[in-house]
């Protein structure tokens, strides 16, 4: 499939995190926890690596576009 199980799992977690960032007002630490990340820092690093922005920046951009 072109990627490891861990990479695929992280993609799924980050997809669900993006959905929560857009559709809820839950705190970022809670979204990180809900999506299986052990700490907010690890979540933010993975999110930034995939998206090019932090979770809070992503949420603000989506709020501005609504």
Coordinates of C-alpha atoms in Angstrom, one line a residue:
X1 CA 0.0 0.0 0.0
X2 CA 3.0 2.3 0.0
X3 CA 3.1 3.1 3.7
X4 CA 3.5 1.5 7.1
X5 CA 0.7 0.6 9.5
X6 CA 1.9 3.3 11.9
X7 CA 1.8 6.0 9.1
X8 CA -1.6 4.9 8.0
X9 CA -2.9 5.0 11.6
X10 CA -1.5 8.5 12.1
X11 CA -3.2 9.6 8.9
X12 CA -6.6 8.4 10.2
X13 CA -6.0 10.0 13.6
X14 CA -5.1 13.4 12.0
X15 CA -8.2 13.1 9.7
X16 CA -10.4 12.8 12.7
X17 CA -8.6 15.6 14.5
X18 CA -9.2 17.9 11.5
X19 CA -12.9 17.0 11.6
X20 CA -13.1 17.8 15.3
X21 CA -11.2 21.1 14.9
X22 CA -13.7 22.2 12.3
X23 CA -16.9 20.9 13.8
X24 CA -16.4 21.3 17.6
X25 CA -15.1 23.9 20.1
X26 CA -13.3 21.2 22.1
X27 CA -9.9 22.2 23.5
X28 CA -7.0 21.1 21.4
X29 CA -5.6 18.9 24.2
X30 CA -8.9 17.0 24.3
X31 CA -8.9 16.5 20.6
X32 CA -5.4 15.2 20.8
X33 CA -6.4 12.8 23.5
X34 CA -9.6 11.7 21.7
X35 CA -7.5 10.9 18.5
X36 CA -5.0 8.7 20.4
X37 CA -2.1 11.1 20.9
X38 CA -0.3 10.8 24.2
X39 CA 0.4 14.5 24.5
X40 CA -0.6 17.7 22.9
X41 CA 3.0 18.4 21.8
X42 CA 3.2 15.1 19.8
X43 CA -0.1 15.9 18.3
X44 CA 0.9 19.4 17.3
X45 CA 4.2 18.2 15.8
X46 CA 2.4 15.5 13.7
X47 CA -0.3 17.9 12.7
X48 CA 2.1 20.6 11.6
X49 CA 4.2 18.1 9.6
X50 CA 1.2 16.9 7.7
X51 CA -0.8 20.2 7.3
X52 CA 1.9 22.9 7.4
X53 CA 0.2 24.7 10.3
X54 CA -0.6 24.1 13.9
X55 CA -4.0 22.8 15.1
X56 CA -4.9 26.2 16.4
X57 CA -3.9 27.9 13.1
X58 CA -5.9 25.4 11.2
X59 CA -9.0 26.0 13.4
X60 CA -8.6 29.8 13.0
X61 CA -8.4 29.5 9.2
X62 CA -11.5 27.4 9.0
X63 CA -13.3 29.9 11.3
X64 CA -12.4 32.8 9.0
X65 CA -13.6 30.9 5.9
X66 CA -17.0 30.1 7.4

